[in-house]
Coordinates of C-alpha atoms in Angstrom, one line a residue:
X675 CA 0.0 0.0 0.0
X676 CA 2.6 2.6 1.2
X677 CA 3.9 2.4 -2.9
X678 CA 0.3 3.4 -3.8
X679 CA 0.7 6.6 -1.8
X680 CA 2.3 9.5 -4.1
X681 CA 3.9 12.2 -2.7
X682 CA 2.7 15.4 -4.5
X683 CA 4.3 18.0 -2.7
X684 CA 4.8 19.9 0.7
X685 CA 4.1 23.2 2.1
X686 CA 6.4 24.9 4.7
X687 CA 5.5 28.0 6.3
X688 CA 8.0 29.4 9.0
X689 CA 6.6 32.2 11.0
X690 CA 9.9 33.9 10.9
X691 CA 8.8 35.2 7.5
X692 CA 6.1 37.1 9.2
X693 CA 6.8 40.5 11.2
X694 CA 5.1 40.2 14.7
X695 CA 4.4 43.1 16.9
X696 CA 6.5 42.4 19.6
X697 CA 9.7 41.1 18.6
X698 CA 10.0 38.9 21.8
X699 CA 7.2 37.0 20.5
X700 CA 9.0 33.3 19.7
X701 CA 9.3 33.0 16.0
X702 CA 11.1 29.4 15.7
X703 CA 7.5 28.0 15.0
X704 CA 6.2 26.6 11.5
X705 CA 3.9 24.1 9.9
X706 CA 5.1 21.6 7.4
X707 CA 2.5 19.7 5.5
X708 CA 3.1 16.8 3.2
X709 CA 0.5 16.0 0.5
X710 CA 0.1 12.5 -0.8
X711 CA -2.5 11.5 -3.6
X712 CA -4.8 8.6 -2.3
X713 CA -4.7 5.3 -3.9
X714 CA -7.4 4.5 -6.4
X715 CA -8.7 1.4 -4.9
X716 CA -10.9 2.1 -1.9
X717 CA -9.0 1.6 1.1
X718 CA -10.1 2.5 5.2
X719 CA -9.1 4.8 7.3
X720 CA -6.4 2.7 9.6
X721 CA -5.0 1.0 6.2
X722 CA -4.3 4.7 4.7
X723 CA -2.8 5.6 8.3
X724 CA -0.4 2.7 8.2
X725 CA 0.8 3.2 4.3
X726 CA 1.2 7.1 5.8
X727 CA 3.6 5.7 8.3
X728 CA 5.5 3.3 5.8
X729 CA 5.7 6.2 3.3
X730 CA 9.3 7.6 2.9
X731 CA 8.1 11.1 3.5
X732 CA 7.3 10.2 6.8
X733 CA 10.4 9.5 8.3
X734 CA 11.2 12.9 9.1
X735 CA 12.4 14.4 12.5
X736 CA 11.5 17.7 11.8
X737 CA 14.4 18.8 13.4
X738 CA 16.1 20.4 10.5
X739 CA 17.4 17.3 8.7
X740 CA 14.4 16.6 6.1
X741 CA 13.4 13.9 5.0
X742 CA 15.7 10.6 5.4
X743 CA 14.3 7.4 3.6
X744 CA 16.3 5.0 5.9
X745 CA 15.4 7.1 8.9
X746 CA 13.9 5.8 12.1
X747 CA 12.6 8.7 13.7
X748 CA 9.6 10.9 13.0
X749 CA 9.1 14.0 15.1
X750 CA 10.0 13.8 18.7
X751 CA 9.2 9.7 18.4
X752 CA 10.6 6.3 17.2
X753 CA 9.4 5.4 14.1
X754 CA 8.5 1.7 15.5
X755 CA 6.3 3.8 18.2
X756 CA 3.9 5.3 15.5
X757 CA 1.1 3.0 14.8
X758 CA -2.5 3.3 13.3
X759 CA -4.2 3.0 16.9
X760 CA -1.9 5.8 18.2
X761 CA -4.4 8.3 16.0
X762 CA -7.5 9.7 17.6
X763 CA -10.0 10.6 15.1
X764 CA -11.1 14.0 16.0
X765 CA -13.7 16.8 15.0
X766 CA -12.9 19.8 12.5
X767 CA -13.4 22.3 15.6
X768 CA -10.9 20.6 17.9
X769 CA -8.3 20.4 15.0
X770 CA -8.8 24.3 14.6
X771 CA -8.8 24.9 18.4
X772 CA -5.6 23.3 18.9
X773 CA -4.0 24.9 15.7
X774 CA -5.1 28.4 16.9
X775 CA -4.3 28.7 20.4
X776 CA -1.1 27.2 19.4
X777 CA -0.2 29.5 16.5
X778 CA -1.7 32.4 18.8
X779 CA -0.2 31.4 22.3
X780 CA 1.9 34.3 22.7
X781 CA -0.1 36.9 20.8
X782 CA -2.2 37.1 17.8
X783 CA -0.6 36.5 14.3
X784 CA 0.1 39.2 11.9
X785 CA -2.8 39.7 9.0
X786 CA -0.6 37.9 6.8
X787 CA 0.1 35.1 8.2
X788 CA -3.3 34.6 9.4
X789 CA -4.2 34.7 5.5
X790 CA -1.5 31.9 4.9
X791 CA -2.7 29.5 7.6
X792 CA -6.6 29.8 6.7
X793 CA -6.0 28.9 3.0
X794 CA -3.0 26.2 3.7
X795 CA -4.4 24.5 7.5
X796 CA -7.5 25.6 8.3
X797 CA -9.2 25.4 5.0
X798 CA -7.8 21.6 4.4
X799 CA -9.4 21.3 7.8
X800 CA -12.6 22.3 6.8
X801 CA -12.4 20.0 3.3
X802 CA -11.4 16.8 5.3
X803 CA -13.7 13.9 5.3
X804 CA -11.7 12.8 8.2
X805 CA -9.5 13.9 10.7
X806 CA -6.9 12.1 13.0
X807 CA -4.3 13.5 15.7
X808 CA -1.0 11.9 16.8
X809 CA -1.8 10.8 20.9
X810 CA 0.6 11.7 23.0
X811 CA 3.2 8.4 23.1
X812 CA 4.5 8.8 26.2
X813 CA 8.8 9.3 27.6
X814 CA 9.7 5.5 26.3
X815 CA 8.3 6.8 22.5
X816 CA 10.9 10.0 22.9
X817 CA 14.4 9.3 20.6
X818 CA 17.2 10.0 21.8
X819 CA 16.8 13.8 20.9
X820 CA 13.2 13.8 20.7
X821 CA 12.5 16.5 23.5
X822 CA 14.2 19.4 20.9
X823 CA 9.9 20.6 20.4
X824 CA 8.4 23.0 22.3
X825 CA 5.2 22.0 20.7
X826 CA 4.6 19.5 18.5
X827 CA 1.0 19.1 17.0
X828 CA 0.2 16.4 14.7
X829 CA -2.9 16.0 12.4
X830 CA -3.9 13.4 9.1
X831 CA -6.6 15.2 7.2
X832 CA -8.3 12.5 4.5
X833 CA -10.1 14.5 1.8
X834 CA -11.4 11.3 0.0
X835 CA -13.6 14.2 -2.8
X836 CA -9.7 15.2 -3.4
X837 CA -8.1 11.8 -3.7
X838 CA -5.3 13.0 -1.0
X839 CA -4.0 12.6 2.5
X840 CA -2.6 15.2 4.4
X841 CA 0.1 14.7 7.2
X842 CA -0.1 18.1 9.1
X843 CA 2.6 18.9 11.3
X844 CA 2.8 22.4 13.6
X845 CA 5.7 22.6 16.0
X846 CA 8.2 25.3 18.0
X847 CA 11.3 24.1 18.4

């Protein structure tokens, strides 16, 4: 399955691009997400979550070192730690509570970026058929580096109308 997901391209937006008023505000936060087009067969939920994991694109530690095919870590975790059952399916208005208070947490974001996150997070929220967030994994799940996030907010948005999954990550480190 994880063969039959194509990656179709990524978006980064760093919020050092973006010119807060007080320049105390912690800028070292961004949101990476990773498109991938859905396979054409129909497949569920926990099978498109577990070809997300096997896919190369997820091996990433988001730590400044990209994407590494043989890599074994992904975010703050293990790779062998992330599972299917680990994701929560979750409504469209937690998924845009979370991603708010946590892009506004230490004071509102400039008019322009709050343009850049409606049409790029908050508007694949809205067009999801389904929504799941990473669980917290607990200390064992932690690399050896893995405590480098402040924050580290993980969503898979399945817009089944658009043929694509969406692995949305939104971190401070």
């Amino acid at each position: 399955m994880q063969n039959r997901l194509t990656h179709e391209g990524s978006t980064f937006i760093n919020f050092r691009k973006y010119t807060f008023r007080d320049s105390r505000s912690p800028a070292y936060r961004w949101v990476d997400i990773k498109c991938l087009r859905l396979p054409v067969e129909s497949v569920g939920d926990r099978d498109l979550l577990g070809a997300l994991i096997g896919h190369e694109q997820f091996r990433d530690d988001y730590a400044g070192g990209g994407v590494l095919k043989e890599g074994l870590r992904h975010g703050p975790y293990w790779l062998g730690a992330v599972t299917p059952d680990v994701y929560k399916a979750v409504g469209r208005e937690e998924g845009d509570q979370v991603l708010w208070e946590w892009a506004n947490q230490f004071e509102d974001v400039p008019a322009d970026l709050a343009r850049d996150l409606q049409r790029e997070v908050f508007d694949r929220l809205a067009a999801a058929d389904q929504i799941y967030r990473l669980g917290e994994l607990g200390e064992e799940a932690l690399h050896d580096w893995g405590g480098v996030h402040c924050d580290f907010h993980e969503f898979v948005l399945i817009d089944r109308s658009a043929g694509q999954i969406a692995l949305l990550v939104a971190a401070d480190d």
